[in-house]
């Protein structure tokens, strides 16, 4: 079944403000795989579960046309507000019923979204819309981000972060299991495509204010579930973690920049010529 979260306007706004997009290097890995197995021209790509569109705009410049879909009207509205690229069309629809013709798409992507889909149905739908030799890229990152700050003990910083993540585990959606990476590994193993690749432990590092790191974690579904259940508890948890991190960093402003290291994993697959 499909899980519908992240649909409120406030949550869509936090997605745009705080969610990171894949690095240029990760996007290039996807494009290199597509070029190797299908080749140019890159005519049409579809980004499924596009959210507020950060990843969509990175891909769009490499394709003649780009379709980005999301089940949430608020997310699509947010993406439209911030994206003016003329070759992108945004559509509200479920991931398992794409408004695209059979064998029409060069690349299907889902960036930090596949785990919310009805996964078997989505994989069937991606197979339907992909051209022969068209490719699929499913990307995600782990929740366990790591911080570093000059002249500061990273181990102490990240112990506090681990306490933050652990406090949110009881509010994690049960269907995700203990770690979403297993859902992607399962999808990789289940795909009957001869040409496919699995990658993990790919680090992407970004500088951002500590407040943005906190906002990033607060945009996760587990934190949002805690907010709905007990707003006071969620706020107190976030404030405590922020204050403790600033104390270790010996700073007084949450706008102080920290380096955030995010661990990505992803699968790449090519639809066979005859399938």
mmCIF file of C-alpha atoms in Angstrom:
data_model
loop_
_atom_site.group_PDB
_atom_site.id
_atom_site.type_symbol
_atom_site.label_atom_id
_atom_site.label_comp_id
_atom_site.label_asym_id
_atom_site.label_seq_id
_atom_site.Cartn_x
_atom_site.Cartn_y
_atom_site.Cartn_z
ATOM 1 C CA UNK A 1 0.000 0.000 0.000
ATOM 2 C CA UNK A 2 0.991 3.644 -0.456
ATOM 3 C CA UNK A 3 1.657 5.742 2.656
ATOM 4 C CA UNK A 4 0.496 9.341 2.457
ATOM 5 C CA UNK A 5 2.547 11.647 4.630
ATOM 6 C CA UNK A 6 4.257 15.031 4.179
ATOM 7 C CA UNK A 7 1.053 16.499 2.746
ATOM 8 C CA UNK A 8 0.442 19.551 4.965
ATOM 9 C CA UNK A 9 1.503 22.989 3.755
ATOM 10 C CA UNK A 10 3.756 23.553 6.781
ATOM 11 C CA UNK A 11 5.490 20.229 6.218
ATOM 12 C CA UNK A 12 5.895 20.962 2.505
ATOM 13 C CA UNK A 13 7.455 24.296 3.447
ATOM 14 C CA UNK A 14 9.922 22.607 5.815
ATOM 15 C CA UNK A 15 10.802 20.182 3.034
ATOM 16 C CA UNK A 16 11.762 23.061 0.786
ATOM 17 C CA UNK A 17 13.703 24.888 3.497
ATOM 18 C CA UNK A 18 15.618 22.009 5.044
ATOM 19 C CA UNK A 19 15.743 18.857 2.918
ATOM 20 C CA UNK A 20 19.007 18.373 1.093
ATOM 21 C CA UNK A 21 19.229 17.360 -2.534
ATOM 22 C CA UNK A 22 21.594 14.766 -3.988
ATOM 23 C CA UNK A 23 25.087 16.014 -4.770
ATOM 24 C CA UNK A 24 26.155 16.796 -8.330
ATOM 25 C CA UNK A 25 28.358 13.708 -8.135
ATOM 26 C CA UNK A 26 25.395 11.463 -7.282
ATOM 27 C CA UNK A 27 23.351 12.918 -10.126
ATOM 28 C CA UNK A 28 26.290 12.319 -12.451
ATOM 29 C CA UNK A 29 26.477 8.668 -11.365
ATOM 30 C CA UNK A 30 22.845 8.279 -12.443
ATOM 31 C CA UNK A 31 23.458 10.038 -15.765
ATOM 32 C CA UNK A 32 26.597 7.985 -16.454
ATOM 33 C CA UNK A 33 24.641 4.771 -15.891
ATOM 34 C CA UNK A 34 21.929 5.976 -18.283
ATOM 35 C CA UNK A 35 24.472 6.969 -20.915
ATOM 36 C CA UNK A 36 26.305 3.648 -20.603
ATOM 37 C CA UNK A 37 23.209 1.495 -20.990
ATOM 38 C CA UNK A 38 20.941 3.583 -23.217
ATOM 39 C CA UNK A 39 22.908 6.513 -24.575
ATOM 40 C CA UNK A 40 21.740 9.863 -25.861
ATOM 41 C CA UNK A 41 19.443 11.572 -26.543
ATOM 42 C CA UNK A 42 18.079 12.126 -23.027
ATOM 43 C CA UNK A 43 14.516 13.019 -23.946
ATOM 44 C CA UNK A 44 12.181 12.428 -20.993
ATOM 45 C CA UNK A 45 12.749 11.800 -17.289
ATOM 46 C CA UNK A 46 10.169 11.413 -14.542
ATOM 47 C CA UNK A 47 10.893 12.142 -10.881
ATOM 48 C CA UNK A 48 8.331 10.277 -8.762
ATOM 49 C CA UNK A 49 7.582 11.484 -5.246
ATOM 50 C CA UNK A 50 9.343 14.730 -6.113
ATOM 51 C CA UNK A 51 8.360 16.527 -2.903
ATOM 52 C CA UNK A 52 9.256 20.206 -3.162
ATOM 53 C CA UNK A 53 11.408 19.521 -6.213
ATOM 54 C CA UNK A 54 15.022 20.007 -5.139
ATOM 55 C CA UNK A 55 16.204 16.874 -6.941
ATOM 56 C CA UNK A 56 13.942 17.482 -9.922
ATOM 57 C CA UNK A 57 15.637 20.724 -10.913
ATOM 58 C CA UNK A 58 19.072 19.074 -10.793
ATOM 59 C CA UNK A 59 17.992 16.449 -13.313
ATOM 60 C CA UNK A 60 15.916 18.710 -15.549
ATOM 61 C CA UNK A 61 18.862 20.495 -17.129
ATOM 62 C CA UNK A 62 20.037 17.208 -18.622
ATOM 63 C CA UNK A 63 16.741 16.282 -20.346
ATOM 64 C CA UNK A 64 14.594 17.788 -23.061
ATOM 65 C CA UNK A 65 11.525 17.282 -20.848
ATOM 66 C CA UNK A 66 10.986 16.429 -17.199
ATOM 67 C CA UNK A 67 7.803 15.285 -15.457
ATOM 68 C CA UNK A 68 7.740 15.479 -11.649
ATOM 69 C CA UNK A 69 4.938 13.847 -9.671
ATOM 70 C CA UNK A 70 3.836 13.801 -6.063
ATOM 71 C CA UNK A 71 0.699 12.596 -4.306
ATOM 72 C CA UNK A 72 0.599 15.762 -2.171
ATOM 73 C CA UNK A 73 -1.001 18.935 -3.623
ATOM 74 C CA UNK A 74 0.947 20.994 -1.056
ATOM 75 C CA UNK A 75 4.269 19.543 -2.179
ATOM 76 C CA UNK A 76 3.457 20.147 -5.855
ATOM 77 C CA UNK A 77 2.404 23.709 -5.045
ATOM 78 C CA UNK A 78 5.672 24.292 -3.170
ATOM 79 C CA UNK A 79 7.692 22.903 -6.078
ATOM 80 C CA UNK A 80 5.859 25.155 -8.534
ATOM 81 C CA UNK A 81 6.568 28.201 -6.377
ATOM 82 C CA UNK A 82 10.303 27.613 -6.482
ATOM 83 C CA UNK A 83 10.864 26.079 -9.894
ATOM 84 C CA UNK A 84 10.607 28.129 -13.068
ATOM 85 C CA UNK A 85 12.386 25.739 -15.443
ATOM 86 C CA UNK A 86 10.304 25.660 -18.656
ATOM 87 C CA UNK A 87 10.959 21.975 -19.370
ATOM 88 C CA UNK A 88 9.480 20.695 -16.067
ATOM 89 C CA UNK A 89 5.818 19.664 -15.781
ATOM 90 C CA UNK A 90 4.512 18.975 -12.275
ATOM 91 C CA UNK A 91 1.604 16.591 -11.780
ATOM 92 C CA UNK A 92 -0.266 15.449 -8.690
ATOM 93 C CA UNK A 93 -0.768 11.688 -8.839
ATOM 94 C CA UNK A 94 0.076 8.485 -7.015
ATOM 95 C CA UNK A 95 3.394 6.825 -7.775
ATOM 96 C CA UNK A 96 1.727 3.610 -8.928
ATOM 97 C CA UNK A 97 -0.376 5.273 -11.665
ATOM 98 C CA UNK A 98 1.816 7.576 -13.701
ATOM 99 C CA UNK A 99 0.146 9.684 -16.430
ATOM 100 C CA UNK A 100 2.661 8.560 -19.034
ATOM 101 C CA UNK A 101 2.519 6.330 -22.086
ATOM 102 C CA UNK A 102 4.028 2.870 -22.270
ATOM 103 C CA UNK A 103 7.738 2.800 -23.184
ATOM 104 C CA UNK A 104 8.018 6.603 -23.241
ATOM 105 C CA UNK A 105 10.529 7.457 -20.498
ATOM 106 C CA UNK A 106 14.325 7.407 -20.553
ATOM 107 C CA UNK A 107 14.829 7.689 -16.777
ATOM 108 C CA UNK A 108 12.585 7.092 -13.756
ATOM 109 C CA UNK A 109 13.875 8.421 -10.432
ATOM 110 C CA UNK A 110 12.597 8.447 -6.873
ATOM 111 C CA UNK A 111 14.726 10.392 -4.417
ATOM 112 C CA UNK A 112 13.982 9.636 -0.770
ATOM 113 C CA UNK A 113 10.461 8.543 -1.693
ATOM 114 C CA UNK A 114 10.407 4.913 -2.869
ATOM 115 C CA UNK A 115 10.008 3.550 0.681
ATOM 116 C CA UNK A 116 6.590 5.258 0.926
ATOM 117 C CA UNK A 117 5.237 3.688 -2.267
ATOM 118 C CA UNK A 118 3.406 0.452 -2.843
ATOM 119 C CA UNK A 119 6.758 -0.876 -3.929
ATOM 120 C CA UNK A 120 5.788 -3.890 -6.109
ATOM 121 C CA UNK A 121 3.146 -1.835 -7.940
ATOM 122 C CA UNK A 122 5.541 1.062 -8.450
ATOM 123 C CA UNK A 123 8.235 -1.188 -9.880
ATOM 124 C CA UNK A 124 5.683 -2.600 -12.314
ATOM 125 C CA UNK A 125 4.613 0.917 -13.272
ATOM 126 C CA UNK A 126 8.204 2.054 -13.763
ATOM 127 C CA UNK A 127 8.754 -0.973 -16.009
ATOM 128 C CA UNK A 128 5.664 -0.035 -18.020
ATOM 129 C CA UNK A 129 6.688 3.565 -18.732
ATOM 130 C CA UNK A 130 10.409 2.947 -19.331
ATOM 131 C CA UNK A 131 11.668 2.639 -22.864
ATOM 132 C CA UNK A 132 13.696 -0.454 -23.704
ATOM 133 C CA UNK A 133 17.142 0.289 -22.240
ATOM 134 C CA UNK A 134 15.574 3.045 -20.139
ATOM 135 C CA UNK A 135 16.870 3.240 -16.582
ATOM 136 C CA UNK A 136 15.610 3.570 -13.035
ATOM 137 C CA UNK A 137 17.382 5.218 -10.093
ATOM 138 C CA UNK A 138 16.102 4.892 -6.522
ATOM 139 C CA UNK A 139 18.047 6.998 -4.028
ATOM 140 C CA UNK A 140 17.784 7.521 -0.284
ATOM 141 C CA UNK A 141 19.911 8.398 2.746
ATOM 142 C CA UNK A 142 20.110 7.124 6.291
ATOM 143 C CA UNK A 143 18.773 9.147 9.182
ATOM 144 C CA UNK A 144 22.057 8.870 11.081
ATOM 145 C CA UNK A 145 23.736 12.048 9.859
ATOM 146 C CA UNK A 146 27.037 13.070 11.409
ATOM 147 C CA UNK A 147 28.157 16.555 12.443
ATOM 148 C CA UNK A 148 31.576 18.122 12.622
ATOM 149 C CA UNK A 149 32.693 21.545 13.805
ATOM 150 C CA UNK A 150 36.225 22.998 14.024
ATOM 151 C CA UNK A 151 38.089 22.406 17.290
ATOM 152 C CA UNK A 152 35.205 20.336 18.615
ATOM 153 C CA UNK A 153 34.982 16.686 19.576
ATOM 154 C CA UNK A 154 32.962 15.055 16.785
ATOM 155 C CA UNK A 155 32.373 11.973 18.902
ATOM 156 C CA UNK A 156 30.626 14.043 21.581
ATOM 157 C CA UNK A 157 28.571 15.948 18.993
ATOM 158 C CA UNK A 158 27.437 12.760 17.317
ATOM 159 C CA UNK A 159 26.609 11.038 20.581
ATOM 160 C CA UNK A 160 24.068 13.828 21.152
ATOM 161 C CA UNK A 161 22.785 13.381 17.597
ATOM 162 C CA UNK A 162 22.406 9.639 18.171
ATOM 163 C CA UNK A 163 20.319 10.377 21.265
ATOM 164 C CA UNK A 164 18.102 12.602 19.099
ATOM 165 C CA UNK A 165 17.640 9.893 16.490
ATOM 166 C CA UNK A 166 17.023 7.216 19.152
ATOM 167 C CA UNK A 167 14.315 9.333 20.771
ATOM 168 C CA UNK A 168 12.444 9.368 17.446
ATOM 169 C CA UNK A 169 12.606 5.613 16.791
ATOM 170 C CA UNK A 170 9.320 4.884 18.659
ATOM 171 C CA UNK A 171 7.569 7.271 16.270
ATOM 172 C CA UNK A 172 8.947 5.693 13.126
ATOM 173 C CA UNK A 173 6.372 4.264 10.720
ATOM 174 C CA UNK A 174 6.169 0.517 11.334
ATOM 175 C CA UNK A 175 6.174 -0.419 7.652
ATOM 176 C CA UNK A 176 9.688 1.024 7.246
ATOM 177 C CA UNK A 177 11.160 -1.537 9.615
ATOM 178 C CA UNK A 178 14.249 -0.714 11.613
ATOM 179 C CA UNK A 179 16.109 0.642 8.590
ATOM 180 C CA UNK A 180 14.756 1.715 5.203
ATOM 181 C CA UNK A 181 17.888 0.487 3.456
ATOM 182 C CA UNK A 182 16.525 -3.055 3.650
ATOM 183 C CA UNK A 183 13.529 -2.049 1.504
ATOM 184 C CA UNK A 184 15.888 -0.822 -1.199
ATOM 185 C CA UNK A 185 18.093 -3.909 -0.990
ATOM 186 C CA UNK A 186 14.956 -6.023 -1.343
ATOM 187 C CA UNK A 187 13.913 -4.049 -4.421
ATOM 188 C CA UNK A 188 17.378 -4.445 -5.928
ATOM 189 C CA UNK A 189 17.290 -8.217 -5.427
ATOM 190 C CA UNK A 190 13.752 -8.508 -6.791
ATOM 191 C CA UNK A 191 14.347 -6.622 -10.050
ATOM 192 C CA UNK A 192 14.714 -9.160 -12.873
ATOM 193 C CA UNK A 193 17.023 -6.864 -14.858
ATOM 194 C CA UNK A 194 20.488 -8.205 -15.763
ATOM 195 C CA UNK A 195 22.037 -4.723 -15.742
ATOM 196 C CA UNK A 196 21.730 -3.270 -12.264
ATOM 197 C CA UNK A 197 23.981 -1.811 -9.582
ATOM 198 C CA UNK A 198 23.798 -1.361 -5.807
ATOM 199 C CA UNK A 199 25.739 1.386 -3.998
ATOM 200 C CA UNK A 200 25.879 2.360 -0.349
ATOM 201 C CA UNK A 201 28.083 4.318 2.063
ATOM 202 C CA UNK A 202 28.223 7.229 -0.384
ATOM 203 C CA UNK A 203 28.927 10.294 1.762
ATOM 204 C CA UNK A 204 27.587 13.738 0.858
ATOM 205 C CA UNK A 205 28.844 16.613 3.014
ATOM 206 C CA UNK A 206 27.122 19.982 3.309
ATOM 207 C CA UNK A 207 27.753 23.121 5.327
ATOM 208 C CA UNK A 208 24.598 24.491 6.930
ATOM 209 C CA UNK A 209 23.548 26.426 10.025
ATOM 210 C CA UNK A 210 22.899 24.246 13.059
ATOM 211 C CA UNK A 211 19.295 25.496 12.923
ATOM 212 C CA UNK A 212 18.967 24.015 9.415
ATOM 213 C CA UNK A 213 20.310 20.680 10.594
ATOM 214 C CA UNK A 214 17.678 20.712 13.346
ATOM 215 C CA UNK A 215 15.016 21.652 10.797
ATOM 216 C CA UNK A 216 16.184 18.808 8.578
ATOM 217 C CA UNK A 217 15.658 16.243 11.345
ATOM 218 C CA UNK A 218 12.373 17.883 12.334
ATOM 219 C CA UNK A 219 11.104 17.381 8.764
ATOM 220 C CA UNK A 220 11.402 13.583 9.156
ATOM 221 C CA UNK A 221 8.157 11.642 9.434
ATOM 222 C CA UNK A 222 9.095 10.311 12.898
ATOM 223 C CA UNK A 223 9.523 13.791 14.346
ATOM 224 C CA UNK A 224 6.317 14.965 12.660
ATOM 225 C CA UNK A 225 4.477 12.020 14.221
ATOM 226 C CA UNK A 226 5.772 13.082 17.635
ATOM 227 C CA UNK A 227 4.608 16.645 16.931
ATOM 228 C CA UNK A 228 1.104 15.389 16.195
ATOM 229 C CA UNK A 229 1.060 13.231 19.324
ATOM 230 C CA UNK A 230 2.720 15.621 21.774
ATOM 231 C CA UNK A 231 3.829 19.020 20.498
ATOM 232 C CA UNK A 232 5.258 20.060 23.845
ATOM 233 C CA UNK A 233 7.415 16.934 24.075
ATOM 234 C CA UNK A 234 8.650 17.386 20.500
ATOM 235 C CA UNK A 235 9.568 21.020 21.073
ATOM 236 C CA UNK A 236 11.334 20.265 24.362
ATOM 237 C CA UNK A 237 13.332 17.445 22.739
ATOM 238 C CA UNK A 238 14.451 19.630 19.851
ATOM 239 C CA UNK A 239 15.386 22.551 22.103
ATOM 240 C CA UNK A 240 17.360 20.305 24.464
ATOM 241 C CA UNK A 241 19.335 18.740 21.617
ATOM 242 C CA UNK A 242 20.059 22.135 20.054
ATOM 243 C CA UNK A 243 21.237 23.640 23.339
ATOM 244 C CA UNK A 244 23.472 20.662 24.092
ATOM 245 C CA UNK A 245 25.059 20.783 20.659
ATOM 246 C CA UNK A 246 25.742 24.510 20.995
ATOM 247 C CA UNK A 247 27.237 23.899 24.431
ATOM 248 C CA UNK A 248 29.687 21.328 23.066
ATOM 249 C CA UNK A 249 30.518 23.635 20.159
ATOM 250 C CA UNK A 250 30.959 26.535 22.620
ATOM 251 C CA UNK A 251 28.738 28.836 20.556
ATOM 252 C CA UNK A 252 25.669 30.868 21.447
ATOM 253 C CA UNK A 253 23.937 31.021 18.054
ATOM 254 C CA UNK A 254 22.065 28.227 16.282
ATOM 255 C CA UNK A 255 22.988 29.994 13.028
ATOM 256 C CA UNK A 256 26.585 28.783 13.461
ATOM 257 C CA UNK A 257 27.543 26.610 10.492
ATOM 258 C CA UNK A 258 28.322 22.941 10.941
ATOM 259 C CA UNK A 259 29.363 20.302 8.434
ATOM 260 C CA UNK A 260 26.679 17.645 8.005
ATOM 261 C CA UNK A 261 27.662 14.294 6.535
ATOM 262 C CA UNK A 262 24.814 12.292 5.005
ATOM 263 C CA UNK A 263 25.175 8.662 3.920
ATOM 264 C CA UNK A 264 23.368 7.848 0.684
ATOM 265 C CA UNK A 265 22.554 4.478 -0.814
ATOM 266 C CA UNK A 266 20.954 3.820 -4.182
ATOM 267 C CA UNK A 267 20.139 1.308 -6.856
ATOM 268 C CA UNK A 268 20.430 1.722 -10.608
ATOM 269 C CA UNK A 269 18.745 -0.603 -13.082
ATOM 270 C CA UNK A 270 18.290 -0.807 -16.847
ATOM 271 C CA UNK A 271 15.171 -2.254 -18.455
ATOM 272 C CA UNK A 272 16.186 -4.960 -20.936
ATOM 273 C CA UNK A 273 15.744 -4.420 -24.670
ATOM 274 C CA UNK A 274 13.097 -7.146 -24.748
ATOM 275 C CA UNK A 275 11.059 -7.334 -21.554
#
